[in-house]
Amino acid sequence: MKIDITDIILNTNRKEKYPVELDADFIEYGGTKYSISKKKPFDLRLNNKDDQKILISGETEVEVVFTCDRCLKEVRIAFPIMIERSLSLRDGHVVTDPDEEEDLFFEDHHLDVNRLIYDEILVDWPAKVLCKEDCKGLCSVCGHNLNESDCGCNRTVLDPRMAKFQDVFNEFKEV
Ligand SMILES: [Zn+2]
Ligand SMILES: [Zn+2]
């Protein structure tokens, strides 16, 4: 969702509340799309501070659907979103540094609300997702979820070099 903030840019010390919401059903990260399972509308507060800066703030929450890295079970993670950003003003214009990724949420008098929210989510993006700390994962032989029960498969994967030793070992046993 994009909002036109021309009013704030042009009026000294103008304060405004904009009712906004994330208008996307998924978030893309590392080439993968993650569904958004919950989001809520909120007020984005803007404040033209002495024609020097535009202060942007707002709070909301977004829930994203992940899968457990070990057993692939669905895991929903809620991200508390705290937006505290600003734009610099000079002579009635927003000045953005083209080298500064920071300001990508602003373009042509408009604020990109989705981008503001994504930036907050990406900061807290989990490196690892587990359904529970001690998730046992899936059986490497039959794919059974080992959290539910043990399938009884022999999951001892042997290195081919180790297998030779095993043969020798078995021969000795037979003698
Ligand atoms: Zn799991
Ligand atoms: Zn199994």
CSV table of C-alpha atoms and ligand atoms in Angstrom, one decimal:
chain,number,residue,atom,x,y,z
A,1,MET,CA,0.0,0.0,0.0
A,2,LYS,CA,1.3,3.5,-0.9
A,3,ILE,CA,0.2,6.7,0.7
A,4,ASP,CA,0.6,10.2,-0.7
A,5,ILE,CA,2.4,12.4,1.9
A,6,THR,CA,2.5,15.7,-0.2
A,7,ASP,CA,0.5,17.4,2.6
A,8,ILE,CA,3.0,16.6,5.2
A,9,ILE,CA,6.0,17.6,3.0
A,10,LEU,CA,4.5,21.0,2.2
A,11,ASN,CA,3.1,22.0,5.6
A,12,THR,CA,5.4,23.0,8.4
A,13,ASN,CA,4.8,21.0,11.6
A,14,ARG,CA,1.8,19.3,10.2
A,15,LYS,CA,0.9,16.1,12.0
A,16,GLU,CA,-1.2,13.4,10.5
A,17,LYS,CA,-2.4,9.9,11.1
A,18,TYR,CA,-3.0,7.6,8.2
A,19,PRO,CA,-5.0,4.4,8.6
A,20,VAL,CA,-2.9,1.8,6.7
A,21,GLU,CA,-2.4,-1.9,6.4
A,22,LEU,CA,-0.1,-4.4,4.7
A,23,ASP,CA,-1.7,-5.3,1.4
A,24,ALA,CA,0.2,-8.4,0.6
A,25,ASP,CA,-0.5,-12.1,1.3
A,26,PHE,CA,3.1,-13.2,1.3
A,27,ILE,CA,6.6,-12.0,1.9
A,28,GLU,CA,9.5,-13.1,-0.3
A,29,TYR,CA,12.8,-14.0,1.3
A,30,GLY,CA,15.8,-15.7,-0.4
A,31,GLY,CA,13.7,-16.6,-3.4
A,32,THR,CA,11.0,-18.3,-1.3
A,33,LYS,CA,7.5,-17.0,-0.7
A,34,TYR,CA,6.2,-17.1,2.8
A,35,SER,CA,2.5,-16.7,3.5
A,36,ILE,CA,1.2,-14.0,5.8
A,37,SER,CA,-1.3,-15.6,8.1
A,38,LYS,CA,-2.3,-12.5,10.2
A,39,LYS,CA,-2.0,-8.8,9.9
A,40,LYS,CA,-3.9,-5.9,11.3
A,41,PRO,CA,-4.7,-2.3,10.1
A,42,PHE,CA,-2.9,0.4,12.1
A,43,ASP,CA,-2.3,4.1,12.2
A,44,LEU,CA,0.9,5.4,10.6
A,45,ARG,CA,1.8,8.7,12.3
A,46,LEU,CA,3.6,11.4,10.3
A,47,ASN,CA,5.1,14.6,11.6
A,48,ASN,CA,6.7,17.4,9.6
A,49,LYS,CA,9.3,18.6,12.1
A,50,ASP,CA,10.2,22.2,11.4
A,51,ASP,CA,10.6,21.5,7.7
A,52,GLN,CA,13.8,19.6,8.6
A,53,LYS,CA,12.5,16.1,8.9
A,54,ILE,CA,9.5,13.9,8.5
A,55,LEU,CA,9.1,11.5,11.4
A,56,ILE,CA,7.3,8.3,10.7
A,57,SER,CA,6.1,5.9,13.3
A,58,GLY,CA,3.6,3.2,13.9
A,59,GLU,CA,3.1,-0.2,15.5
A,60,THR,CA,1.4,-3.4,14.3
A,61,GLU,CA,1.9,-7.1,14.2
A,62,VAL,CA,2.4,-9.5,11.3
A,63,GLU,CA,2.3,-13.3,11.5
A,64,VAL,CA,4.2,-15.4,8.9
A,65,VAL,CA,4.0,-19.1,8.1
A,66,PHE,CA,7.2,-21.0,8.2
A,67,THR,CA,7.9,-24.8,8.1
A,68,CYS,CA,10.1,-26.5,10.7
A,69,ASP,CA,13.6,-27.0,9.3
A,70,ARG,CA,13.6,-30.6,10.5
A,71,CYS,CA,10.1,-32.1,10.2
A,72,LEU,CA,8.4,-29.6,7.8
A,73,LYS,CA,5.5,-29.0,10.2
A,74,GLU,CA,3.9,-25.6,9.9
A,75,VAL,CA,5.2,-23.0,12.3
A,76,ARG,CA,3.6,-19.5,12.6
A,77,ILE,CA,5.8,-16.7,13.9
A,78,ALA,CA,4.4,-13.4,15.0
A,79,PHE,CA,6.6,-10.3,14.3
A,80,PRO,CA,5.9,-7.3,16.4
A,81,ILE,CA,6.4,-4.3,14.1
A,82,MET,CA,7.7,-1.0,15.5
A,83,ILE,CA,8.2,1.5,12.8
A,84,GLU,CA,10.5,4.5,13.7
A,85,ARG,CA,11.9,6.1,10.6
A,86,SER,CA,12.5,9.5,9.2
A,87,LEU,CA,13.1,11.4,6.0
A,88,SER,CA,15.2,14.6,5.6
A,89,LEU,CA,13.6,17.7,4.2
A,90,ARG,CA,15.3,20.5,2.4
A,91,ASP,CA,13.6,23.5,0.7
A,92,GLY,CA,10.2,21.7,0.8
A,93,HIS,CA,11.6,18.5,-0.8
A,94,VAL,CA,12.5,15.1,0.6
A,95,VAL,CA,16.2,14.5,0.1
A,96,THR,CA,17.1,10.9,-0.3
A,97,ASP,CA,20.6,9.5,-0.7
A,98,PRO,CA,20.5,7.2,-3.8
A,99,ASP,CA,23.2,5.1,-2.2
A,100,GLU,CA,21.2,4.7,0.9
A,101,GLU,CA,19.0,1.6,0.9
A,102,GLU,CA,17.3,3.0,3.9
A,103,ASP,CA,15.1,5.4,1.9
A,104,LEU,CA,13.7,2.9,-0.5
A,105,PHE,CA,10.3,3.2,1.2
A,106,PHE,CA,9.9,6.7,-0.3
A,107,GLU,CA,9.4,7.5,-3.9
A,108,ASP,CA,7.7,10.4,-5.7
A,109,HIS,CA,5.8,11.9,-2.7
A,110,HIS,CA,4.6,8.4,-1.7
A,111,LEU,CA,5.4,6.2,1.3
A,112,ASP,CA,5.5,2.5,0.6
A,113,VAL,CA,3.9,1.0,3.7
A,114,ASN,CA,4.6,-2.6,2.7
A,115,ARG,CA,8.3,-1.8,2.4
A,116,LEU,CA,8.3,-0.1,5.8
A,117,ILE,CA,6.8,-3.3,7.3
A,118,TYR,CA,9.0,-5.7,5.4
A,119,ASP,CA,12.1,-3.8,6.6
A,120,GLU,CA,11.1,-4.5,10.2
A,121,ILE,CA,10.3,-8.2,9.6
A,122,LEU,CA,13.6,-8.8,7.7
A,123,VAL,CA,15.6,-7.4,10.7
A,124,ASP,CA,14.1,-10.2,12.9
A,125,TRP,CA,14.0,-12.9,10.2
A,126,PRO,CA,14.9,-16.2,12.0
A,127,ALA,CA,18.0,-18.0,10.9
A,128,LYS,CA,16.5,-21.3,12.0
A,129,VAL,CA,12.9,-22.4,12.5
A,130,LEU,CA,12.0,-25.4,14.7
A,131,CYS,CA,8.5,-26.5,15.7
A,132,LYS,CA,10.1,-27.2,19.1
A,133,GLU,CA,13.6,-27.1,20.5
A,134,ASP,CA,14.1,-30.9,20.5
A,135,CYS,CA,12.3,-31.7,17.2
A,136,LYS,CA,13.4,-35.2,16.2
A,137,GLY,CA,12.8,-34.5,12.5
A,138,LEU,CA,11.9,-37.0,9.8
A,139,CYS,CA,13.2,-40.5,9.3
A,140,SER,CA,15.9,-40.4,6.6
A,141,VAL,CA,14.8,-43.8,5.3
A,142,CYS,CA,11.0,-43.7,5.2
A,143,GLY,CA,10.1,-40.0,5.9
A,144,HIS,CA,8.1,-40.8,9.0
A,145,ASN,CA,7.8,-37.9,11.5
A,146,LEU,CA,9.9,-39.1,14.4
A,147,ASN,CA,8.2,-36.8,16.9
A,148,GLU,CA,5.1,-39.0,16.6
A,149,SER,CA,6.7,-42.4,17.0
A,150,ASP,CA,9.8,-44.3,15.9
A,151,CYS,CA,9.3,-46.2,12.7
A,152,GLY,CA,11.9,-48.8,13.4
A,153,CYS,CA,14.1,-48.1,10.4
A,154,ASN,CA,17.8,-48.6,10.6
A,155,ARG,CA,19.1,-45.1,10.0
A,156,THR,CA,22.8,-45.9,10.6
A,157,VAL,CA,24.2,-44.4,7.4
A,158,LEU,CA,27.7,-45.8,6.8
A,159,ASP,CA,30.5,-44.2,5.0
A,160,PRO,CA,31.6,-46.7,2.2
A,161,ARG,CA,35.0,-46.8,3.8
A,162,MET,CA,33.5,-47.6,7.2
A,163,ALA,CA,31.3,-50.3,5.6
A,164,LYS,CA,34.5,-52.3,4.8
A,165,PHE,CA,35.4,-52.2,8.5
A,166,GLN,CA,31.9,-53.4,9.3
A,167,ASP,CA,32.3,-56.4,6.9
A,168,VAL,CA,35.6,-57.3,8.6
A,169,PHE,CA,34.0,-56.9,12.0
A,170,ASN,CA,31.1,-59.1,11.0
A,171,GLU,CA,33.5,-61.8,9.7
A,172,PHE,CA,35.2,-61.9,13.0
A,173,LYS,CA,31.9,-62.2,14.7
A,174,GLU,CA,31.0,-65.2,12.7
A,175,VAL,CA,34.2,-67.0,13.5
B,1,ZN,ZN,9.8,-30.1,13.7
B,2,ZN,ZN,11.6,-44.8,9.0
